PDB file of C-alpha atoms in Angstrom:
ATOM      1  CA  GLN A  20      35.328 223.459  -8.103  1.00 77.00           C
ATOM      2  CA  VAL A  21      37.657 220.765  -9.466  1.00 90.00           C
ATOM      3  CA  GLN A  22      41.451 220.831  -9.654  1.00 97.00           C
ATOM      4  CA  LEU A  23      43.057 218.417 -12.150  1.00 98.00           C
ATOM      5  CA  VAL A  24      46.618 217.053 -12.013  1.00 98.00           C
ATOM      6  CA  GLU A  25      48.031 214.854 -14.784  1.00 98.00           C
ATOM      7  CA  SER A  26      50.877 212.381 -14.323  1.00 98.00           C
ATOM      8  CA  GLY A  27      52.458 209.386 -16.043  1.00 98.00           C
ATOM      9  CA  GLY A  28      54.184 211.037 -18.974  1.00 98.00           C
ATOM     10  CA  GLY A  29      57.753 210.287 -19.961  1.00 98.00           C
ATOM     11  CA  LEU A  30      60.145 209.127 -22.659  1.00 98.00           C
ATOM     12  CA  VAL A  31      59.289 205.903 -24.508  1.00 98.00           C
ATOM     13  CA  GLN A  32      60.439 204.071 -27.630  1.00 98.00           C
ATOM     14  CA  PRO A  33      58.189 203.744 -30.687  1.00 98.00           C
ATOM     15  CA  GLY A  34      55.789 200.856 -30.118  1.00 98.00           C
ATOM     16  CA  GLY A  35      55.935 201.285 -26.358  1.00 98.00           C
ATOM     17  CA  SER A  36      53.180 202.036 -23.845  1.00 98.00           C
ATOM     18  CA  LEU A  37      52.342 204.593 -21.176  1.00 98.00           C
ATOM     19  CA  ARG A  38      49.386 205.110 -18.852  1.00 98.00           C
ATOM     20  CA  LEU A  39      48.464 208.687 -18.031  1.00 98.00           C
ATOM     21  CA  SER A  40      46.483 209.565 -14.908  1.00 98.00           C
ATOM     22  CA  CYS A  41      44.319 212.598 -14.157  1.00 98.00           C
ATOM     23  CA  ALA A  42      43.634 213.029 -10.445  1.00 98.00           C
ATOM     24  CA  ALA A  43      40.799 215.364  -9.463  1.00 97.00           C
ATOM     25  CA  SER A  44      40.545 217.209  -6.157  1.00 96.00           C
ATOM     26  CA  GLY A  45      36.816 216.528  -5.950  1.00 93.00           C
ATOM     27  CA  SER A  46      34.117 214.272  -7.330  1.00 95.00           C
ATOM     28  CA  ILE A  47      34.096 213.742 -11.106  1.00 96.00           C
ATOM     29  CA  PHE A  48      30.696 212.006 -11.012  1.00 95.00           C
ATOM     30  CA  ASN A  49      28.904 214.878 -12.805  1.00 95.00           C
ATOM     31  CA  TYR A  50      31.666 215.603 -15.343  1.00 97.00           C
ATOM     32  CA  ARG A  51      32.474 214.502 -18.844  1.00 98.00           C
ATOM     33  CA  MET A  52      36.211 213.782 -18.725  1.00 98.00           C
ATOM     34  CA  GLY A  53      38.570 214.111 -21.673  1.00 98.00           C
ATOM     35  CA  TRP A  54      42.152 214.089 -22.879  1.00 98.00           C
ATOM     36  CA  TYR A  55      43.699 216.586 -25.299  1.00 98.00           C
ATOM     37  CA  ARG A  56      47.245 217.003 -26.552  1.00 98.00           C
ATOM     38  CA  GLN A  57      49.410 219.778 -27.973  1.00 98.00           C
ATOM     39  CA  ALA A  58      52.662 219.346 -29.891  1.00 97.00           C
ATOM     40  CA  PRO A  59      55.175 222.217 -30.255  1.00 92.00           C
ATOM     41  CA  GLY A  60      53.991 224.766 -32.806  1.00 94.00           C
ATOM     42  CA  LYS A  61      50.584 223.111 -33.180  1.00 96.00           C
ATOM     43  CA  GLN A  62      47.095 223.727 -31.810  1.00 97.00           C
ATOM     44  CA  ARG A  63      45.645 221.649 -29.023  1.00 97.00           C
ATOM     45  CA  GLU A  64      43.713 218.659 -30.399  1.00 98.00           C
ATOM     46  CA  PHE A  65      41.107 216.268 -29.033  1.00 98.00           C
ATOM     47  CA  VAL A  66      42.245 212.753 -28.106  1.00 98.00           C
ATOM     48  CA  ALA A  67      39.432 211.004 -26.203  1.00 98.00           C
ATOM     49  CA  ARG A  68      36.490 211.624 -23.888  1.00 98.00           C
ATOM     50  CA  ILE A  69      34.191 209.646 -21.616  1.00 98.00           C
ATOM     51  CA  SER A  70      30.745 210.854 -20.558  1.00 98.00           C
ATOM     52  CA  VAL A  71      29.068 210.725 -17.160  1.00 96.00           C
ATOM     53  CA  ARG A  72      27.240 207.554 -18.241  1.00 97.00           C
ATOM     54  CA  GLY A  73      30.379 205.968 -19.727  1.00 96.00           C
ATOM     55  CA  SER A  74      29.988 206.711 -23.440  1.00 97.00           C
ATOM     56  CA  ILE A  75      33.418 206.924 -25.097  1.00 98.00           C
ATOM     57  CA  TYR A  76      34.614 208.769 -28.197  1.00 98.00           C
ATOM     58  CA  TYR A  77      38.124 208.722 -29.696  1.00 98.00           C
ATOM     59  CA  ALA A  78      39.942 210.790 -32.264  1.00 98.00           C
ATOM     60  CA  ASP A  79      40.594 208.757 -35.419  1.00 97.00           C
ATOM     61  CA  PHE A  80      44.365 208.867 -35.000  1.00 95.00           C
ATOM     62  CA  VAL A  81      44.265 206.958 -31.679  1.00 94.00           C
ATOM     63  CA  LYS A  82      41.483 204.427 -32.328  1.00 87.00           C
ATOM     64  CA  GLY A  83      42.675 200.909 -31.561  1.00 95.00           C
ATOM     65  CA  ARG A  84      45.723 202.165 -29.665  1.00 98.00           C
ATOM     66  CA  PHE A  85      44.474 204.319 -26.759  1.00 98.00           C
ATOM     67  CA  THR A  86      41.867 203.530 -24.088  1.00 98.00           C
ATOM     68  CA  ILE A  87      40.179 206.062 -21.818  1.00 98.00           C
ATOM     69  CA  SER A  88      38.602 204.963 -18.537  1.00 98.00           C
ATOM     70  CA  ARG A  89      37.256 206.541 -15.369  1.00 97.00           C
ATOM     71  CA  ASP A  90      37.272 205.593 -11.699  1.00 97.00           C
ATOM     72  CA  ASN A  91      34.585 207.732 -10.086  1.00 95.00           C
ATOM     73  CA  ALA A  92      35.256 206.373  -6.591  1.00 96.00           C
ATOM     74  CA  GLY A  93      38.918 207.343  -6.906  1.00 96.00           C
ATOM     75  CA  ASN A  94      38.218 210.637  -8.720  1.00 97.00           C
ATOM     76  CA  THR A  95      40.657 209.624 -11.445  1.00 98.00           C
ATOM     77  CA  VAL A  96      40.621 209.316 -15.245  1.00 98.00           C
ATOM     78  CA  TYR A  97      43.167 207.265 -17.175  1.00 98.00           C
ATOM     79  CA  LEU A  98      44.513 207.146 -20.702  1.00 98.00           C
ATOM     80  CA  GLN A  99      46.221 203.869 -21.607  1.00 98.00           C
ATOM     81  CA  MET A 100      48.443 204.474 -24.637  1.00 98.00           C
ATOM     82  CA  ASN A 101      49.785 201.509 -26.613  1.00 98.00           C
ATOM     83  CA  SER A 102      51.701 201.221 -29.887  1.00 98.00           C
ATOM     84  CA  LEU A 103      53.037 204.740 -29.450  1.00 98.00           C
ATOM     85  CA  LYS A 104      54.364 206.602 -32.485  1.00 97.00           C
ATOM     86  CA  SER A 105      56.687 209.576 -32.867  1.00 96.00           C
ATOM     87  CA  ASP A 106      53.638 211.638 -33.895  1.00 96.00           C
ATOM     88  CA  ASP A 107      52.154 211.037 -30.422  1.00 97.00           C
ATOM     89  CA  THR A 108      54.834 213.278 -28.903  1.00 98.00           C
ATOM     90  CA  ALA A 109      53.000 216.136 -27.169  1.00 98.00           C
ATOM     91  CA  ALA A 110      51.919 217.612 -23.872  1.00 98.00           C
ATOM     92  CA  TYR A 111      48.778 215.767 -22.780  1.00 98.00           C
ATOM     93  CA  TYR A 112      46.054 217.654 -20.889  1.00 98.00           C
ATOM     94  CA  CYS A 113      43.117 216.454 -18.814  1.00 98.00           C
ATOM     95  CA  ASN A 114      39.765 218.216 -19.236  1.00 98.00           C
ATOM     96  CA  ALA A 115      36.545 218.157 -17.206  1.00 98.00           C
ATOM     97  CA  ILE A 116      33.188 219.616 -18.260  1.00 97.00           C
ATOM     98  CA  GLN A 117      30.173 219.553 -15.984  1.00 96.00           C
ATOM     99  CA  THR A 118      27.235 217.876 -17.742  1.00 97.00           C
ATOM    100  CA  THR A 119      23.911 216.178 -17.140  1.00 96.00           C
ATOM    101  CA  PRO A 120      23.739 212.377 -17.397  1.00 94.00           C
ATOM    102  CA  SER A 121      22.550 212.863 -20.997  1.00 95.00           C
ATOM    103  CA  ASP A 122      25.755 214.853 -21.754  1.00 94.00           C
ATOM    104  CA  THR A 123      24.268 218.354 -21.897  1.00 96.00           C
ATOM    105  CA  ARG A 124      26.829 220.874 -20.649  1.00 96.00           C
ATOM    106  CA  THR A 125      25.847 222.719 -17.471  1.00 95.00           C
ATOM    107  CA  GLY A 126      28.631 225.310 -17.599  1.00 84.00           C
ATOM    108  CA  ASP A 127      31.836 224.597 -15.680  1.00 87.00           C
ATOM    109  CA  GLU A 128      35.024 223.471 -17.445  1.00 94.00           C
ATOM    110  CA  TYR A 129      38.476 222.717 -15.996  1.00 97.00           C
ATOM    111  CA  TRP A 130      41.960 221.912 -17.322  1.00 98.00           C
ATOM    112  CA  GLY A 131      45.042 220.301 -15.819  1.00 98.00           C
ATOM    113  CA  GLN A 132      48.611 221.538 -16.206  1.00 97.00           C
ATOM    114  CA  GLY A 133      49.668 218.841 -18.672  1.00 98.00           C
ATOM    115  CA  THR A 134      52.160 215.980 -18.703  1.00 98.00           C
ATOM    116  CA  GLN A 135      54.804 215.533 -21.399  1.00 98.00           C
ATOM    117  CA  VAL A 136      54.915 212.411 -23.563  1.00 98.00           C
ATOM    118  CA  THR A 137      57.970 211.983 -25.791  1.00 98.00           C
ATOM    119  CA  VAL A 138      58.270 209.076 -28.233  1.00 98.00           C
ATOM    120  CA  SER A 139      61.821 208.753 -29.560  1.00 93.00           C
ATOM    121  CA  SER A 140      62.749 207.793 -33.103  1.00 83.00           C
TER     122      SER A 140
END
């Protein structure tokens, strides 16, 4: 059982940076961790994920700008966001899926409550 709490969102100017944090109540060692976002009136979309063994995958629209990382000892996942654009404005959600080391899902999935990122004009 894992509880996820996101933080670090806020209001930034275009071209600015933010670092989002996802703090878990328990160990994330056996979980693939990811970030998703949802803008008003739109569906939730994938942003980035990092596997148990550290393999990383990004959505095309954030490649070269965002970096996902994990701190297993601190039970925390981060999303460093640079060169922010107005289109990045959304609620950002942390996701955890229990997997094997080879990234095969073993069943449990969790979501955080979200943190708002607003990039002004």
